[in-house]
């Protein structure tokens, strides 16, 4: 079974135990929640400092050995056209945070495909650690259009969540 996700400025870390042959994948939107923000359990995975720790801890609970963990990092693109000529730093900050966090945890990064301007779709096979990556053509949409689409998507997720019952969305 493959785990798939689509990344723009978000980052995913494919983490796997190279000796026991299993792994997991996270996907986060921002490096940290900020000091003034209370993070609910439903929102933890949106922030890198939580998402990485959750992934590492779940793998250790499943029997992974910390010294055998390896990582592949994807995403962090500059996909938002702000129209102001300024570089949006969200993707760069996400990628840098992920790489620094993994370095602090002493988890080697075998693949680093971050940055650039193109969104990515990745497929991760947790038993073999293989990742298939596809770059997605940029839409050229402005920030307001993207924001409106994201808000509509969030509304649809909330409706689906209410209809689905007890599911953890991430």
Coordinates of C-alpha atoms in Angstrom, one line a residue:
X1 CA 0.0 0.0 0.0
X2 CA 1.2 3.5 -0.8
X3 CA 0.7 6.6 1.2
X4 CA 0.1 9.7 -1.0
X5 CA 0.0 13.4 -0.5
X6 CA 0.1 16.6 -2.4
X7 CA 2.6 19.4 -1.3
X8 CA 2.9 23.0 -2.1
X9 CA 4.6 25.0 0.6
X10 CA 3.8 22.2 3.0
X11 CA 6.5 19.6 3.8
X12 CA 6.3 15.9 4.2
X13 CA 8.8 13.6 5.8
X14 CA 8.9 10.0 4.8
X15 CA 10.5 8.3 7.8
X16 CA 11.5 4.6 7.8
X17 CA 13.4 2.0 9.8
X18 CA 16.0 0.7 7.4
X19 CA 16.4 -2.6 9.2
X20 CA 12.8 -3.5 10.1
X21 CA 11.4 -2.2 6.8
X22 CA 8.5 -0.1 7.8
X23 CA 7.8 3.6 7.8
X24 CA 5.3 6.5 8.0
X25 CA 4.7 9.8 6.4
X26 CA 3.6 13.2 7.8
X27 CA 2.5 16.4 6.2
X28 CA 2.7 19.8 7.9
X29 CA 1.7 23.3 7.0
X30 CA 3.9 25.5 9.3
X31 CA 7.0 24.9 11.3
X32 CA 5.5 25.9 14.7
X33 CA 2.2 26.9 16.1
X34 CA 3.5 30.0 17.8
X35 CA 3.7 30.9 21.4
X36 CA 0.3 32.5 21.7
X37 CA -1.6 29.7 20.0
X38 CA -3.3 26.8 21.8
X39 CA -3.0 23.7 19.7
X40 CA -5.8 21.2 19.9
X41 CA -5.1 17.5 19.4
X42 CA -6.9 17.8 16.0
X43 CA -4.5 20.5 14.9
X44 CA -1.2 19.0 16.1
X45 CA -0.3 17.5 12.8
X46 CA -0.5 20.9 11.0
X47 CA 2.7 22.1 12.7
X48 CA 6.1 20.7 12.1
X49 CA 7.2 20.6 15.7
X50 CA 4.3 18.3 16.5
X51 CA 4.1 16.4 13.2
X52 CA 7.7 15.2 13.3
X53 CA 7.6 14.3 16.9
X54 CA 4.3 12.4 16.4
X55 CA 5.8 10.4 13.5
X56 CA 9.0 9.5 15.4
X57 CA 7.1 8.5 18.5
X58 CA 4.6 6.3 16.7
X59 CA 7.4 4.6 14.9
X60 CA 9.3 4.0 18.1
X61 CA 6.1 2.6 19.7
X62 CA 5.8 0.1 16.7
X63 CA 9.3 -1.1 17.4
X64 CA 11.5 1.1 15.3
X65 CA 15.1 1.7 16.5
X66 CA 16.0 5.4 16.6
X67 CA 19.5 4.7 15.3
X68 CA 18.0 2.9 12.2
X69 CA 15.6 5.7 11.2
X70 CA 16.2 7.4 7.9
X71 CA 14.3 10.3 6.3
X72 CA 13.3 11.6 2.9
X73 CA 12.0 15.2 2.8
X74 CA 9.7 16.7 0.2
X75 CA 7.8 20.0 -0.5
X76 CA 8.5 23.5 0.7
X77 CA 7.9 25.1 -2.7
X78 CA 7.2 28.8 -3.3
X79 CA 3.8 28.2 -4.9
X80 CA 2.0 31.4 -3.9
X81 CA 2.0 34.3 -6.2
X82 CA 1.6 37.3 -3.9
X83 CA 1.7 39.8 -6.7
X84 CA 4.0 42.0 -4.7
X85 CA 7.3 40.7 -6.1
X86 CA 8.2 39.4 -2.7
X87 CA 9.2 35.8 -2.1
X88 CA 6.8 33.9 0.1
X89 CA 9.0 32.3 2.8
X90 CA 6.5 29.7 4.1
X91 CA 7.9 26.8 2.0
X92 CA 11.5 27.7 2.6
X93 CA 10.8 28.0 6.4
X94 CA 9.1 24.6 6.4
X95 CA 11.9 22.8 4.6
X96 CA 14.6 24.4 6.7
X97 CA 12.7 23.6 9.9
X98 CA 12.3 19.9 8.8
X99 CA 16.0 19.5 8.0
X100 CA 17.1 21.2 11.2
X101 CA 14.8 19.1 13.3
X102 CA 16.0 15.9 11.7
X103 CA 19.6 17.0 12.2
X104 CA 18.9 17.6 15.9
X105 CA 17.4 14.2 16.2
X106 CA 20.4 12.7 14.4
X107 CA 18.2 11.2 11.7
X108 CA 20.0 11.1 8.3
X109 CA 18.2 12.6 5.4
X110 CA 18.8 10.4 2.3
X111 CA 16.6 12.5 -0.1
X112 CA 15.9 16.2 0.0
X113 CA 13.6 17.4 -2.7
X114 CA 12.5 20.7 -1.4
X115 CA 12.1 24.3 -2.7
X116 CA 11.5 25.5 -6.2
X117 CA 8.2 26.7 -7.5
X118 CA 6.3 23.5 -8.4
X119 CA 3.9 21.6 -6.2
X120 CA 4.6 17.9 -5.8
X121 CA 2.6 14.8 -5.5
X122 CA 4.4 12.0 -3.7
X123 CA 3.6 8.3 -3.2
X124 CA 5.5 6.6 -0.4
X125 CA 5.7 2.8 0.1
X126 CA 6.4 2.3 3.8
X127 CA 7.7 -1.2 3.5
X128 CA 10.3 -0.5 0.9
X129 CA 10.9 3.3 1.6
X130 CA 10.5 4.0 -2.2
X131 CA 9.0 7.4 -3.1
X132 CA 7.5 8.2 -6.4
X133 CA 7.4 12.0 -7.1
X134 CA 5.5 14.0 -9.7
X135 CA 5.9 17.7 -10.1
X136 CA 2.6 19.5 -10.8
X137 CA 2.2 22.3 -13.2
X138 CA 1.7 25.6 -11.5
X139 CA -1.7 27.2 -11.9
X140 CA -0.6 30.9 -11.8
X141 CA -3.5 31.6 -9.5
X142 CA -3.1 34.6 -7.2
X143 CA -3.2 34.5 -3.4
X144 CA -6.9 35.5 -3.1
X145 CA -8.0 32.8 -5.5
X146 CA -6.0 30.2 -3.6
X147 CA -7.3 31.4 -0.3
X148 CA -10.9 31.2 -1.5
X149 CA -10.3 27.6 -2.8
X150 CA -8.7 26.7 0.5
X151 CA -11.6 28.1 2.5
X152 CA -14.1 26.1 0.4
X153 CA -12.0 23.0 0.8
X154 CA -11.9 23.5 4.6
X155 CA -15.8 23.9 4.6
X156 CA -16.1 20.7 2.6
X157 CA -13.8 18.9 5.1
X158 CA -15.8 20.1 8.1
X159 CA -19.0 18.9 6.4
X160 CA -17.4 15.5 5.6
X161 CA -16.0 15.2 9.2
X162 CA -19.5 15.9 10.7
X163 CA -21.1 13.4 8.4
X164 CA -18.4 10.7 8.9
X165 CA -18.4 10.4 12.6
X166 CA -15.3 9.6 14.6
X167 CA -12.4 10.0 12.2
X168 CA -9.1 11.9 12.8
X169 CA -8.5 14.3 10.0
X170 CA -5.0 15.6 9.3

